[in-house]
Coordinates of C-alpha atoms and ligand atoms in Angstrom, one line a residue:
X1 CA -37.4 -10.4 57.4
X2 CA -40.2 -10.7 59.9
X3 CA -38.6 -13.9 61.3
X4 CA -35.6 -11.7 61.7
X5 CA -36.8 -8.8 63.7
X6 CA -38.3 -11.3 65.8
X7 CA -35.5 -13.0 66.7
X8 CA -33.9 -9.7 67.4
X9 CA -36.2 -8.6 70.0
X10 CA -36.2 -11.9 71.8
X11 CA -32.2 -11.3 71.9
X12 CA -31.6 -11.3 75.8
X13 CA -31.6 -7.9 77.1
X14 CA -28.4 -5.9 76.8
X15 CA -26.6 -5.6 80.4
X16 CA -27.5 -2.0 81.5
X17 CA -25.4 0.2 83.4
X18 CA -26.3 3.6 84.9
X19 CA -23.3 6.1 85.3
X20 CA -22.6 9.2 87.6
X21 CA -19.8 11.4 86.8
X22 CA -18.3 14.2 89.4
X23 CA -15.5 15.9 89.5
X24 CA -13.4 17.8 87.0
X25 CA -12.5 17.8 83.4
X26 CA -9.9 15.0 84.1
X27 CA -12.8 12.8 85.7
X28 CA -14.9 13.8 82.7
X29 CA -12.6 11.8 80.4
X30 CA -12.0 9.0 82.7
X31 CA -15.8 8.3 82.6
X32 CA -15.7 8.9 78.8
X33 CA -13.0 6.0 78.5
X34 CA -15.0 4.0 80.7
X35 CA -18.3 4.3 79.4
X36 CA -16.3 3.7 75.6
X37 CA -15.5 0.8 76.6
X38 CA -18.0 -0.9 78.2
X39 CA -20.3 0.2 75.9
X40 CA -17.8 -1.6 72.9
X41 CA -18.1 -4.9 75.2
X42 CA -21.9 -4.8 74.8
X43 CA -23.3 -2.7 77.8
X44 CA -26.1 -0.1 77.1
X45 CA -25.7 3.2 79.3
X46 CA -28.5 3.8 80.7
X47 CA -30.0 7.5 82.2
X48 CA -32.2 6.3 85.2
X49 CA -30.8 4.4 87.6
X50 CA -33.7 2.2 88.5
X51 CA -33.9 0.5 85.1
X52 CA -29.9 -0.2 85.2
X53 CA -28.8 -3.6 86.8
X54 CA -25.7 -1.7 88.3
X55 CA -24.7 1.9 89.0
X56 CA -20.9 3.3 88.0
X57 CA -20.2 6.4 90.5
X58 CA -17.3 8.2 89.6
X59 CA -15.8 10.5 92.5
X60 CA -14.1 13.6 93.2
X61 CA -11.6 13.3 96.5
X62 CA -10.3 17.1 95.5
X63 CA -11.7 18.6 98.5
X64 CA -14.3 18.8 101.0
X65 CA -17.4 19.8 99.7
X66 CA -16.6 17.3 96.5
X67 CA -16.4 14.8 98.7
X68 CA -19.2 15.5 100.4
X69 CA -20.9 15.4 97.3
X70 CA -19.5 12.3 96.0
X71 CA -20.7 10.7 99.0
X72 CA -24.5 11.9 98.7
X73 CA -24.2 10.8 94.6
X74 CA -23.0 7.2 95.9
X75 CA -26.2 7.0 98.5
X76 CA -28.5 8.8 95.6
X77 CA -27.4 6.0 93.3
X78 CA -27.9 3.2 96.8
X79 CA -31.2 4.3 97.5
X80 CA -32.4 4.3 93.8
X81 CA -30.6 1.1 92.3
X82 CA -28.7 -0.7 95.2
X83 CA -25.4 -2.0 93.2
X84 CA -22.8 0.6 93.2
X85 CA -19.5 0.2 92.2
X86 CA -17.4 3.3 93.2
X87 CA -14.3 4.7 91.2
X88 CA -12.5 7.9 90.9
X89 CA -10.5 10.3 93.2
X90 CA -12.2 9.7 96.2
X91 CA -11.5 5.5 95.2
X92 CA -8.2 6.1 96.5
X93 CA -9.4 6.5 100.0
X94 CA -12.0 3.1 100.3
X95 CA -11.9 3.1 103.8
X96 CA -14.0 6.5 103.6
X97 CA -16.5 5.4 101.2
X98 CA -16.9 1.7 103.0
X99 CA -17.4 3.7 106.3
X100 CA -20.6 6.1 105.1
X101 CA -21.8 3.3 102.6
X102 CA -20.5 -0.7 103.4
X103 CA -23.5 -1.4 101.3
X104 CA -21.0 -0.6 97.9
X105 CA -20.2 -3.5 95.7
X106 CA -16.5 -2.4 94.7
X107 CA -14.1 0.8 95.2
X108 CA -11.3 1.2 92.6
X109 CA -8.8 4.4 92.3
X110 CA -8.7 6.9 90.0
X111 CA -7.7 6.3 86.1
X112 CA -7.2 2.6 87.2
X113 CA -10.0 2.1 84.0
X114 CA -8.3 -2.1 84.4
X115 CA -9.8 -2.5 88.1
X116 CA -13.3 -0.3 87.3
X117 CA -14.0 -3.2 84.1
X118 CA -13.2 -6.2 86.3
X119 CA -15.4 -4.7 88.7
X120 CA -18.7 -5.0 86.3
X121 CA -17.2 -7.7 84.9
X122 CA -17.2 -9.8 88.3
X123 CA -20.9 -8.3 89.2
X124 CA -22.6 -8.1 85.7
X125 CA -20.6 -9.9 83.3
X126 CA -20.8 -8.6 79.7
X127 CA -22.8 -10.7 76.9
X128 CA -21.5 -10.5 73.4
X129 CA -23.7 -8.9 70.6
X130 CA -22.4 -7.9 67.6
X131 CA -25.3 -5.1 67.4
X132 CA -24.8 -3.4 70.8
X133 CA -21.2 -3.4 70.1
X134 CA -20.7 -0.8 67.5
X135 CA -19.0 2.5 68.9
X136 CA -18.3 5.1 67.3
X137 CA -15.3 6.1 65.8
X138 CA -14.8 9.1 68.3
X139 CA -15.7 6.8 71.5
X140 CA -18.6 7.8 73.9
X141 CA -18.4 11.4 74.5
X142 CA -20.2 13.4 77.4
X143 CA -19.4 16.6 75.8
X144 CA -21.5 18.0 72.7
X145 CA -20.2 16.8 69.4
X146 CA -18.4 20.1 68.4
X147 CA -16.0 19.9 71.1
X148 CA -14.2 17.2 73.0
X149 CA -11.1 17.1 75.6
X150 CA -8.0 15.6 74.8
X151 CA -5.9 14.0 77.7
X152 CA -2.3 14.1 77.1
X153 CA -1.1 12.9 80.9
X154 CA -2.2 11.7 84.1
X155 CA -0.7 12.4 87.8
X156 CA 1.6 15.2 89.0
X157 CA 4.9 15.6 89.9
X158 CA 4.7 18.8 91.7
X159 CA 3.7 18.6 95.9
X160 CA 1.5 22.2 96.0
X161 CA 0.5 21.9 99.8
X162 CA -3.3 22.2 99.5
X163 CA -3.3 19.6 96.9
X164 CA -3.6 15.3 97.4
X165 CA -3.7 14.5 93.8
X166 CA -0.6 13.8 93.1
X167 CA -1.3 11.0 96.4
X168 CA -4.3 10.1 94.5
X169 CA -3.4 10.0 90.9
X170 CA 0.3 9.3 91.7
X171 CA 3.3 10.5 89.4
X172 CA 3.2 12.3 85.7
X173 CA 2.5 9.9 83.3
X174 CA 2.6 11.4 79.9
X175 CA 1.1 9.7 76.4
X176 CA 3.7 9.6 74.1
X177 CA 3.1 12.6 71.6
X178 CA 1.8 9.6 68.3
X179 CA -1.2 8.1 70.9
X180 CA -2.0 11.7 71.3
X181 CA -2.1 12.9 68.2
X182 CA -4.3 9.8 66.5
X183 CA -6.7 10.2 69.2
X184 CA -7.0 13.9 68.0
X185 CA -6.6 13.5 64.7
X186 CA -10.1 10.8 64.9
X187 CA -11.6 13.1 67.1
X188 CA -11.9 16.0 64.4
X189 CA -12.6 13.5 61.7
X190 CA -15.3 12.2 64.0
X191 CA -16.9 16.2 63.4
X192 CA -14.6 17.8 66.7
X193 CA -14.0 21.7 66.2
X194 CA -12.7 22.4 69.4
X195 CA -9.9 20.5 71.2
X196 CA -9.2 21.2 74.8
X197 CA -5.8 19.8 76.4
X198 CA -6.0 18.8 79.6
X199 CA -3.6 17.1 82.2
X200 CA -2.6 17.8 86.2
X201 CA 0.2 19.4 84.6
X202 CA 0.1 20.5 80.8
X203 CA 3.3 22.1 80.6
X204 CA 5.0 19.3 82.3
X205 CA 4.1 17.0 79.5
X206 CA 6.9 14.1 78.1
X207 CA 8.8 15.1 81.3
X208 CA 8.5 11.2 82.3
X209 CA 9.1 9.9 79.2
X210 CA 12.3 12.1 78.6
X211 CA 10.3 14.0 75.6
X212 CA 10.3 10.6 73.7
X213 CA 10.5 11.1 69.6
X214 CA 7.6 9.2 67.7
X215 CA 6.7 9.9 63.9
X216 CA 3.6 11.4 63.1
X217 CA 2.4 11.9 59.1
X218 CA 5.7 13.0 57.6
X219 CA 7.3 14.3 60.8
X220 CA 9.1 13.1 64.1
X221 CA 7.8 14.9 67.0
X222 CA 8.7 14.8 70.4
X223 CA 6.0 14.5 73.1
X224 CA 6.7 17.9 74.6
X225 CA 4.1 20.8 74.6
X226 CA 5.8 22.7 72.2
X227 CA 5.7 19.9 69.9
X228 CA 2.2 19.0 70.8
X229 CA 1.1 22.3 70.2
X230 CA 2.4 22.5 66.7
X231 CA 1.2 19.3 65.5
X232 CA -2.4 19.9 67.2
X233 CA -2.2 23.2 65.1
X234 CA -2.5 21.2 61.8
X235 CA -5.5 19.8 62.4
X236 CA -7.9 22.5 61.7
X237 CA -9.6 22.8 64.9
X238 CA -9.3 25.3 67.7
X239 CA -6.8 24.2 70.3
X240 CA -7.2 25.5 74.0
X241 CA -4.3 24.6 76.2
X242 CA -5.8 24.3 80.4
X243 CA -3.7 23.9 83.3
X244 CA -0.2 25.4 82.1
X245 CA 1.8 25.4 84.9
X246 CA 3.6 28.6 84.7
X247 CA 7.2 27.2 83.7
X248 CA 9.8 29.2 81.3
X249 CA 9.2 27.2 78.5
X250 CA 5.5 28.2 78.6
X251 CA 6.9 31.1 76.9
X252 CA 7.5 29.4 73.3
X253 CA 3.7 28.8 73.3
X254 CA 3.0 32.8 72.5
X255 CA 4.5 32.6 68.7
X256 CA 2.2 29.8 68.2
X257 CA -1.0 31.8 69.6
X258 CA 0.3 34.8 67.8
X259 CA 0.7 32.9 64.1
X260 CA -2.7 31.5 65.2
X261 CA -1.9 28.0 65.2
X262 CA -3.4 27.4 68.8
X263 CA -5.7 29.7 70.3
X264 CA -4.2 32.4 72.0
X265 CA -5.4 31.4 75.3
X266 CA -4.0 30.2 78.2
X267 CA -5.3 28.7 81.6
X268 CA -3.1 29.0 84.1
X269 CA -3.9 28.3 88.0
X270 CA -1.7 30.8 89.5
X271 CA -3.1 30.6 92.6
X272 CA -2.4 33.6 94.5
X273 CA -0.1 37.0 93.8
X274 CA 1.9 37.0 97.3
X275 CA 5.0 35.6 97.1
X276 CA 4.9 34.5 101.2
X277 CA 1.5 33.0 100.3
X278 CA 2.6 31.0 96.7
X279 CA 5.7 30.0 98.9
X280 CA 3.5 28.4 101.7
X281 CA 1.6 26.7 98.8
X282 CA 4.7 25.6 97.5
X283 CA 3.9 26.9 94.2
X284 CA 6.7 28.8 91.8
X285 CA 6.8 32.5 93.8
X286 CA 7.7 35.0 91.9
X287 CA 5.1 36.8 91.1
X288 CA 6.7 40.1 90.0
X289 CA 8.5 37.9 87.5
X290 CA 5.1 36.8 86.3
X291 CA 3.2 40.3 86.0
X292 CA 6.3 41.0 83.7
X293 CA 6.4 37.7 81.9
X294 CA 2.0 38.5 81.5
X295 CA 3.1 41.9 80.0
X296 CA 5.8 40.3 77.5
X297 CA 3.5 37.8 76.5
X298 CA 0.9 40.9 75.8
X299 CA 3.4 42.6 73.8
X300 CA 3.9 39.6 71.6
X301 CA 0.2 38.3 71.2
X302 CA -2.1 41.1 72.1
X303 CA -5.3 38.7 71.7
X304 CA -4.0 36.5 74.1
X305 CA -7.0 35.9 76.8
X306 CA -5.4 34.7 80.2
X307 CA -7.4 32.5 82.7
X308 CA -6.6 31.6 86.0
X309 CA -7.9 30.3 89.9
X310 CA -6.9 32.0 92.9
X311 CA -7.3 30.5 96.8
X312 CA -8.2 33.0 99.2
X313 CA -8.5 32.2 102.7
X314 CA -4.9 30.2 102.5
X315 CA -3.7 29.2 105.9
X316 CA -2.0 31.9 107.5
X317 CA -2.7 34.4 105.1
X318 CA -2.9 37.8 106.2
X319 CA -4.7 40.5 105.3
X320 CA -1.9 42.2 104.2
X321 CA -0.8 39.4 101.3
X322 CA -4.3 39.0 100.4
X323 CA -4.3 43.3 99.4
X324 CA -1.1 42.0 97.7
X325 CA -2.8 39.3 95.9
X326 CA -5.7 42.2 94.9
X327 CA -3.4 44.5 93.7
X328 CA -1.7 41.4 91.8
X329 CA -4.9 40.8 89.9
X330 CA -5.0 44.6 89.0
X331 CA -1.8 45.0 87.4
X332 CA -1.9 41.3 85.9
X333 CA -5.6 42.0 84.3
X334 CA -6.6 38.8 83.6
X335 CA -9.6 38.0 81.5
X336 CA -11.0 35.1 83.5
X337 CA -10.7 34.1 87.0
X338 CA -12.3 31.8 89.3
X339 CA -11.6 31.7 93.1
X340 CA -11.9 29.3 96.0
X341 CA -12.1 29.0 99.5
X342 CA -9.2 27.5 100.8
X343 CA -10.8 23.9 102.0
X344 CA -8.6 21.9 104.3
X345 CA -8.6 18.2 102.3
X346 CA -7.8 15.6 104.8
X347 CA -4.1 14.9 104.0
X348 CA -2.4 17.8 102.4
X349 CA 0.5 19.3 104.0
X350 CA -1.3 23.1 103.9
X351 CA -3.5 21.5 107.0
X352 CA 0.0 21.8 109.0
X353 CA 0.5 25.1 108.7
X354 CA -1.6 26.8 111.3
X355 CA -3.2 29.8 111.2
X356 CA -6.2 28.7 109.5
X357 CA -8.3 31.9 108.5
X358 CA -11.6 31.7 110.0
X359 CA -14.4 31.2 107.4
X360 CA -16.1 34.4 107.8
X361 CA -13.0 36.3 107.3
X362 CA -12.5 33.8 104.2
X363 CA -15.9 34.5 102.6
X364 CA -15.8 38.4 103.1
X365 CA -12.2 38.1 101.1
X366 CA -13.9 35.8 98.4
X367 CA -16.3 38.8 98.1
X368 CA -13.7 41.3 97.6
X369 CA -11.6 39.0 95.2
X370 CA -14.8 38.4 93.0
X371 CA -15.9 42.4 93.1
X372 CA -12.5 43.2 92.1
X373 CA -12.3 40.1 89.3
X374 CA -15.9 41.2 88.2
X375 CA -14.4 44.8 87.5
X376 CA -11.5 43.4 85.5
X377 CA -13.9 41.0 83.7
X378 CA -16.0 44.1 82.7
X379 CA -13.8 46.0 81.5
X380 CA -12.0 44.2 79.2
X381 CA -14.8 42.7 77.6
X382 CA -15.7 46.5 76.6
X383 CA -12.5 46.8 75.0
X384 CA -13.9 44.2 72.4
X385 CA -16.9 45.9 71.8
X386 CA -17.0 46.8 68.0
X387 CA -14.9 44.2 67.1
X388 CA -15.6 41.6 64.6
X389 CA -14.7 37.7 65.8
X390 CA -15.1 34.2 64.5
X391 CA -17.2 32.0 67.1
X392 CA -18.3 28.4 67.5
X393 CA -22.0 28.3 67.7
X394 CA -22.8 26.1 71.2
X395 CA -26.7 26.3 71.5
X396 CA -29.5 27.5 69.8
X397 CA -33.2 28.2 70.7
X398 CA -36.1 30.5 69.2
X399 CA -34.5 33.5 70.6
X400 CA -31.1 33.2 69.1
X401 CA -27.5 31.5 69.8
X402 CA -25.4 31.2 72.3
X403 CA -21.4 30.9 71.0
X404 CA -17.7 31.4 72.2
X405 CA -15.2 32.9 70.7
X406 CA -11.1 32.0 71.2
X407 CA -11.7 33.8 74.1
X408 CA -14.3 31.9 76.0
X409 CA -13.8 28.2 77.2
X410 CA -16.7 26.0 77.4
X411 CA -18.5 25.7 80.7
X412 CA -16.0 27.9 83.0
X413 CA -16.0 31.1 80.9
X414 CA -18.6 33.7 79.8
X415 CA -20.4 33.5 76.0
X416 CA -21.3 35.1 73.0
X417 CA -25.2 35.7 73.0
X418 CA -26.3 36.5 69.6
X419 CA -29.7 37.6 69.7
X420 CA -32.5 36.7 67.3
X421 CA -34.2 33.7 65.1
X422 CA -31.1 32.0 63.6
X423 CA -30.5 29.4 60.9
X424 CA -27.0 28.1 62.5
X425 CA -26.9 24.7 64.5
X426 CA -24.3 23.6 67.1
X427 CA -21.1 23.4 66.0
X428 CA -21.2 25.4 63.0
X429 CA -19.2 28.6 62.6
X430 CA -20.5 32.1 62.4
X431 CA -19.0 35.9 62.7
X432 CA -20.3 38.2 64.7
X433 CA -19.7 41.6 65.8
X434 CA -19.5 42.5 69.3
X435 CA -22.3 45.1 70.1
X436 CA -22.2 45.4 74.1
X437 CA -20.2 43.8 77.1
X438 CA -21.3 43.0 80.4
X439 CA -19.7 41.2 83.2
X440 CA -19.0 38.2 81.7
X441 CA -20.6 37.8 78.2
X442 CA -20.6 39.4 75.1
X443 CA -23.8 40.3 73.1
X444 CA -23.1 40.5 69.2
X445 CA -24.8 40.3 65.9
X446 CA -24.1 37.6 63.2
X447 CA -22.1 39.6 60.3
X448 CA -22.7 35.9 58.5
X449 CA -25.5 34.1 59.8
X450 CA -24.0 31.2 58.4
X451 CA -25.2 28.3 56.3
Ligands
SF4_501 S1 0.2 21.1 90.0 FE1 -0.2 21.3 92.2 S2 -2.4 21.7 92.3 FE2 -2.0 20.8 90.3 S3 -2.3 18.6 90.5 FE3 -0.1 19.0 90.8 S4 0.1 19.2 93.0 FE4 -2.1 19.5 92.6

């Protein structure tokens, strides 16, 4: 035995590879496949740059101030370790990195995970060690165990004028509806309670692929949302559906939330309430149409919690559409909202417009958008006050839990702060009733303290 553990620790040293991942949700599981991977070939991940023998930086190219900081992550990982080896959004423009930082061993596009492993491959090839290569059944996750996203397509087929990725990430390219399902299916074995669907364009999903049939257990399904959503529903975990672009069908989604097979949630970026302005952004412009759809939707799932973004500060937009867009958000009530500044990204076609609203102008209507979103906020979190809900515990320290409810997505939504010594961990379930409300979060008291 002694011989043994000898022999082990003379083993050469596992290749080590530090990792740096910005960017969105999307980029999130592009760094999870990555780091899944190398880490079945044999690499060990490791936190501080200094003591890896090569740095992964995975950028964001969505606009400025990401790329900004994409750049500063890239020289942070430079100055600390020296071998970088750049991928992501921002990949698809090399000529910017290489200009800032020539110093970078190799840029590779975004989701390209082929070109990112040849990369390390070429500058720190892998060594084969049948202890460092176990992985998990559920892959390398960067989210807590309780929760994980699930990626169902890459790239867009829309052309919204502020927006490059669908020049970055190129065209929709769906995963047929069985690939999708046995990657969720090990993900809630693997101890998953939450699964969060994710794309450019969720409701645009199969699209590319003509909704192809596949079987899945004792059904054929095909690889369309509504199909997706139904399936996803067996599984026994929460399902949270991001990034619906408002289409018709979006509508067949509602009887699903409303039989509570998904959550009744739904993110949708509407962007702004003007009709001039969504046109401008090329984005679907009806908004009257939507405050009605919004109220139909209501009628037939009255949990339903809607989340959106806005852009204020949209080239040419006056002050006149952005009171439209305010009095938009007061009629459509949303739960959540988040806002940005418009941000001119070199190469999207918003740049051509003209008019570009100066950036005081922009940040006093970002005030008024938030002030009026805040209100909204408030106020229908008191309506749940007194209510008894089901939440997924998140943390937990001495002075109590903090959970979500359907109603609250991880990291871009408010919580459920339950106050006082607890017995729950992460990831279990508890119920709770909801004693006060304040801009964002709820404050409730376990009902079932749990196990
Ligand atoms: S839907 Fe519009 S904003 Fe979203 S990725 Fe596609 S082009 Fe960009």
């Amino acid at each position: 035995m002694a011989a043994k553990a000898v022999r082990a620790t003379q083993r050469v040293r596992a290749p080590r590879i530090g990792f740096a991942s910005l960017g969105c949700a999307k980029a999130l599981v592009d760094s999870e496949r990555i780091l899944t991977t190398l880490r079945a070939e044999g690499y060990q991940i490791d936190p501080s740059y200094e003591q890896a023998d090569l740095v992964i930086v995975n950028t964001c190219g969505f606009i400025g101030p990401a790329i900004d900081e994409s750049l500063d992550a890239i020289q942070e990982a430079l100055e600390h370790n020296g071998r970088v080896i750049v991928t992501g959004c921002l990949g698809a423009r090399p000529e910017r990195i290489r200009e800032r930082h020539p110093r970078v061993l190799e840029v590779t596009g975004p989701h390209d995970y082929a070109a990112v492993l040849s990369a390390v491959h070429k500058h720190l090839p892998p060594r084969h060690d049948p202890f460092l290569d176990l992985v998990p059944p559920q892959g390398i996750r960067l989210t807590p165990r309780h929760y994980a996203y699930l990626k169902i397509s890459e790239g867009c087929n829309n052309s919204c004028s502020f927006c490059i990725i669908p020049a970055l990430r190129g065209r929709l390219a769906s995963r047929r509806i069985d690939q999708v399902l046995r990657e969720a299916e090990q993900l809630v074995t693997a101890g998953v309670k939450e699964l969060l669907v994710i794309s450019q364009d969720t409701s645009a999903y199969g699209v590319d692929l003509r909704y192809a049939s596949a079987p899945w257990r004792d059904r054929v399904y095909q690889t369309r949302l509504t199909d997706l959503a139904e399936a996803l529903g067996s599984l026994g975990a929460w399902v949270r559906l991001h990034y619906v672009y408002p289409y018709p069908h979006v509508d067949e989604l509602i009887p699903l939330m409303a039989e509570g097979r998904v959550l009744p949630y739904l993110d949708i970026p509407f962007q702004h309430g003007s009709s001039a302005v969504l046109r401008r952004m090329r984005r679907p412009a009806h908004a009257e149409d939507v405050l009605a759809r919004i109220a139909q939707w209501r009628r037939l799932c009255p949990d339903l919690t809607l989340r959106s973004t806005f852009i204020v500060g949209f080239p040419g937009e006056t002050e006149a559409q952005f009171t439209e867009l305010l009095q938009w958000l007061r009629a459509a009530e949303l739960d959540r909202v988040g806002c940005f500044k418009y941000s001119p990204v070199e190469g999207a076609a918003a740049n051509e417009l003209g008019a570009h609203v100066p950036p005081a102008v922009q940040a006093e209507r970002y005030e008024r958008f938030m002030e009026c979103a805040a209100e909204i906020s408030a106020a229908r979190l008191r309506r749940r006050i007194g209510t008894r809900v089901r939440v997924l515990v998140d943390t937990v320290n001495t002075k109590g839990a903090v959970a979500r409810s359907a109603a609250e997505a991880p990291e871009i939504d408010g919580v459920v702060r339950i106050a006082g010594p607890t017995r729950v961990q992460p990831g279990d379930w508890m119920d709770v009733e909801v004693l006060d409300s304040d801009v964002y979060d709820l404050h409730a008291r376990a009902v079932n303290p749990g196990p």
